[in-house]
Protein backbone atom coordinates (compact mmCIF):
# COMPACT_ATOMS: atom_id res chain seq x y z
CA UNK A 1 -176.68 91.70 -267.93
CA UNK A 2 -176.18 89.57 -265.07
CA UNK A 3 -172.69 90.00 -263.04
CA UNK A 4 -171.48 86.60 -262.99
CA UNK A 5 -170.76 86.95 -267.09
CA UNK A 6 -169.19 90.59 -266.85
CA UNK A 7 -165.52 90.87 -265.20
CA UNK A 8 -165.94 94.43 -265.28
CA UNK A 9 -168.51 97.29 -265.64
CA UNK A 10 -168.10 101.36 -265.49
CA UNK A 11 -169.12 104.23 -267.95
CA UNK A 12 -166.48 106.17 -268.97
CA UNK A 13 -166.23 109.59 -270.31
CA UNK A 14 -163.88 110.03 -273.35
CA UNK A 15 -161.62 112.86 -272.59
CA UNK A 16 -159.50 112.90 -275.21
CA UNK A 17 -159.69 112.00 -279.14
CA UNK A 18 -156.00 110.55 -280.84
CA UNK A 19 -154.35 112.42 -278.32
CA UNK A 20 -150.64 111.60 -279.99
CA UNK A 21 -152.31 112.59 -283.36
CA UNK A 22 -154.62 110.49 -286.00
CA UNK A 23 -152.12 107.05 -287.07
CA UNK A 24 -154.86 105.36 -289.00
CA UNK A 25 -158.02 106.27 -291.13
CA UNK A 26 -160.63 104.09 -289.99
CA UNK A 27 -159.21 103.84 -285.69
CA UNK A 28 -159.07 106.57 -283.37
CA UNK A 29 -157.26 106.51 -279.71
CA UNK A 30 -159.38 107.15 -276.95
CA UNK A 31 -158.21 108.58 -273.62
CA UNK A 32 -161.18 108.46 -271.22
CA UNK A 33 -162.00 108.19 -267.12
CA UNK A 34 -164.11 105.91 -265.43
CA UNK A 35 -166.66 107.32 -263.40
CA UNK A 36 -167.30 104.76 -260.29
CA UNK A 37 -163.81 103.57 -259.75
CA UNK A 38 -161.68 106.70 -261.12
CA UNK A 39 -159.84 104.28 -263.92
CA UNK A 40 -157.79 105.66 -266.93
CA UNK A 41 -158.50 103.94 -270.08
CA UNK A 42 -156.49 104.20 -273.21
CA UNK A 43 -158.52 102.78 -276.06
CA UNK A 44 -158.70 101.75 -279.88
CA UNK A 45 -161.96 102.19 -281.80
CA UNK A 46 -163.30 101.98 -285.24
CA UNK A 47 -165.02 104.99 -285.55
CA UNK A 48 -166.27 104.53 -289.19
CA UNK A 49 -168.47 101.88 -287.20
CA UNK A 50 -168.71 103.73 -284.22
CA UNK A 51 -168.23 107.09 -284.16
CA UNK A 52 -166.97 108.64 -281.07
CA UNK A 53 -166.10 111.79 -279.61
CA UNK A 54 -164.26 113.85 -276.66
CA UNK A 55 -166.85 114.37 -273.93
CA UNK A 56 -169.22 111.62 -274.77
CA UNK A 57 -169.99 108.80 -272.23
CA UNK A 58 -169.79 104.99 -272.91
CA UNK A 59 -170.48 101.94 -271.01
CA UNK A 60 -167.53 99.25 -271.40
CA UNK A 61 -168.12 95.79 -269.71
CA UNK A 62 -165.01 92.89 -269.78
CA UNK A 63 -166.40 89.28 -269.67
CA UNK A 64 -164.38 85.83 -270.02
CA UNK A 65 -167.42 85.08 -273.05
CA UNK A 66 -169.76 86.19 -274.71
CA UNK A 67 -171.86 83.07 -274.63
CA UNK A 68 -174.83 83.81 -272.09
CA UNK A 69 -174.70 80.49 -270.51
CA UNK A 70 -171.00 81.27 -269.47
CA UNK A 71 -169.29 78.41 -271.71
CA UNK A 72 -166.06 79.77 -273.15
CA UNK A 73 -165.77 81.38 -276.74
CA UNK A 74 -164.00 79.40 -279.10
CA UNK A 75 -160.24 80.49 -279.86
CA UNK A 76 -160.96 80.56 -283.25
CA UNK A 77 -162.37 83.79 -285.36
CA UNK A 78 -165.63 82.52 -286.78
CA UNK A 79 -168.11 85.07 -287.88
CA UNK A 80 -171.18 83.15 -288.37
CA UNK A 81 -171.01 82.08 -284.58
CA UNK A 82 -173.48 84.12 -282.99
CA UNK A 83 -175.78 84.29 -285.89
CA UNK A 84 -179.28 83.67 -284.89
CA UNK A 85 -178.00 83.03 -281.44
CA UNK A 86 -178.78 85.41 -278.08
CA UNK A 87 -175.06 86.46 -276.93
CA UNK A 88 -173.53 88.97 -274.46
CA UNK A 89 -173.27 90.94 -278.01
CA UNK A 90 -176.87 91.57 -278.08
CA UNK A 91 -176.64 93.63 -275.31
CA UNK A 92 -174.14 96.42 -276.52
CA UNK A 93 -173.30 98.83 -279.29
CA UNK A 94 -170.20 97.68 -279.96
CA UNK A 95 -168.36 95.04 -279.22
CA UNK A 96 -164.85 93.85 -279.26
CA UNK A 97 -163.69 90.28 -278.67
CA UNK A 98 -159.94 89.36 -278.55
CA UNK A 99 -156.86 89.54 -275.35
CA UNK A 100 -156.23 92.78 -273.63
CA UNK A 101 -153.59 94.19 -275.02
CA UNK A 102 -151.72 95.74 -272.09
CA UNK A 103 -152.24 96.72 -268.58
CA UNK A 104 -150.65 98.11 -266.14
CA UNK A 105 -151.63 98.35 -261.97
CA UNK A 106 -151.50 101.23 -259.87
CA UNK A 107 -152.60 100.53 -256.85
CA UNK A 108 -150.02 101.64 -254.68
CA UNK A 109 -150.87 104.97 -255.82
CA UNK A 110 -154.23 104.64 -254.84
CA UNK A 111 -155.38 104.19 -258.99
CA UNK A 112 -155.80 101.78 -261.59
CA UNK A 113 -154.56 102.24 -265.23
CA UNK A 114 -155.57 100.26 -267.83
């Protein structure tokens, strides 16, 4: 993956599994820790498609699009987009493609939550 696509790249190790208890069948709530730049990541995931547990590792990357020649992603859902086409998507397990929710700097403290 070249840099210029991604925003963002770590691997982060889950640490914790619905940590305020299980609120829907299919989603869990991650709690995990980036390893390169120390982050705290609180995260949704459908774990009927992709299972996940406490002490596993995962690579997240944040991009502006997922289109490899850096155009930007339409605003509108459209599921037969990428069909047939080479994406950022091919790339990764899972993928999730939508506005970050919340987030929240640190710094001052010396860390970044997200």
């Amino acid at each position: 993956v070249g840099m210029s696509r991604l925003l963002f790249e770590d691997v982060f190790e889950i640490l914790e599994k619905d940590p305020a208890g299980k609120r829907f069948d299919r989603v869990s709530r991650f709690k995990a820790r980036s390893d390169t730049y120390q982050m705290d990541l609180n995260i949704d995931i459908n774990i009927e498609i992709y299972p996940l547990e406490a002490g596993e590792k995962v690579k997240l990357a944040l991009a502006n699009t997922l289109n490899l020649d850096g155009t930007p992603c339409s605003d509108n859902y459209d599921p037969t987009l990428y069909l047939g086409k080479a994406s950022l998507m091919d790339q990764y397990e899972y993928v999730m493609q939508g506005k970050i929710f919340k987030y929240k700097d640190h710094t001052a403290s010396g860390t970044l939550k997200t």
